[in-house]
Coordinates of C-alpha atoms in Angstrom, one line a residue:
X1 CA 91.7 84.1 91.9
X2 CA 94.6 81.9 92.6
X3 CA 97.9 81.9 91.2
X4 CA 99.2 78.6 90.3
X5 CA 102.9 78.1 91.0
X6 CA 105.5 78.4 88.4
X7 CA 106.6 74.9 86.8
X8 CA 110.2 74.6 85.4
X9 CA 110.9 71.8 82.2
X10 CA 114.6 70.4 83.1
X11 CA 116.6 69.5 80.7
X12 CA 119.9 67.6 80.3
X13 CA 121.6 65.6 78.0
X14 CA 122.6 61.8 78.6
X15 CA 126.4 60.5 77.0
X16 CA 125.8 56.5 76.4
X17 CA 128.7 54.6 76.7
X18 CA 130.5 52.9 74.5
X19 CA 128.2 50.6 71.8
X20 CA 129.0 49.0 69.0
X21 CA 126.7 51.0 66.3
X22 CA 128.6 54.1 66.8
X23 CA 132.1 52.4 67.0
X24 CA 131.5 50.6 64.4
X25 CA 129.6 52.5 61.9
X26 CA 132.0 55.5 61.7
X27 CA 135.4 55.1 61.5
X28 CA 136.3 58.8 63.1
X29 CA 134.1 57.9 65.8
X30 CA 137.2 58.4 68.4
X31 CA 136.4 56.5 71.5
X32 CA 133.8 56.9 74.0
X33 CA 136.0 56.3 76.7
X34 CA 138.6 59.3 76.1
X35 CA 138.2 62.0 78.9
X36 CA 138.1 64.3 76.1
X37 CA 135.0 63.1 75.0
X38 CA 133.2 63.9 78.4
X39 CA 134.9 67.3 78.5
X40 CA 133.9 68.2 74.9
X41 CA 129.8 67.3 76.0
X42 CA 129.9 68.7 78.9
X43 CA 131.3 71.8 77.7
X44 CA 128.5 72.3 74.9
X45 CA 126.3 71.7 77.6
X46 CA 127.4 73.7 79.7
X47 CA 127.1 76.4 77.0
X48 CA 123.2 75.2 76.5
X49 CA 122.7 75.9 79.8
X50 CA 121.4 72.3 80.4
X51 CA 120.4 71.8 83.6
X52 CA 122.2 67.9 84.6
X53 CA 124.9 66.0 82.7

C-alpha cells in the first residue's frame, strides 16, 4: 500500500481597492485608501491564520 502525500487548501483573503459600489453605497464606508484599513484586515487575518494577504 502506498501512502499518498498530504495536500494542504491555502487560504487568504484579497482587499479590492477602492470602487465605487462600496464608496458609494455606504456612507461610513471610510476610505479604502487609509493605511488603517490594510492594518485592520490584515490583522483579522492574521488572527484567522490565513495563509497570504
Amino acid at each position: 500500500m502506498t501512502t499518498r502525500p498530504r495536500k494542504q487548501v491555502r487560504l487568504g483573503v484579497h482587499f479590492p481597492g477602492v470602487n465605487s459600489t462600496t464608496v458609494w453605497s455606504d456612507p461610513e464606508a471610510g476610505s479604502q485608501v487609509d493605511f488603517s484599513s490594510f492594518e485592520h484586515l490584515a490583522t483579522r487575518a492574521e488572527a484567522a491564520h490565513l495563509d497570504f494577504f
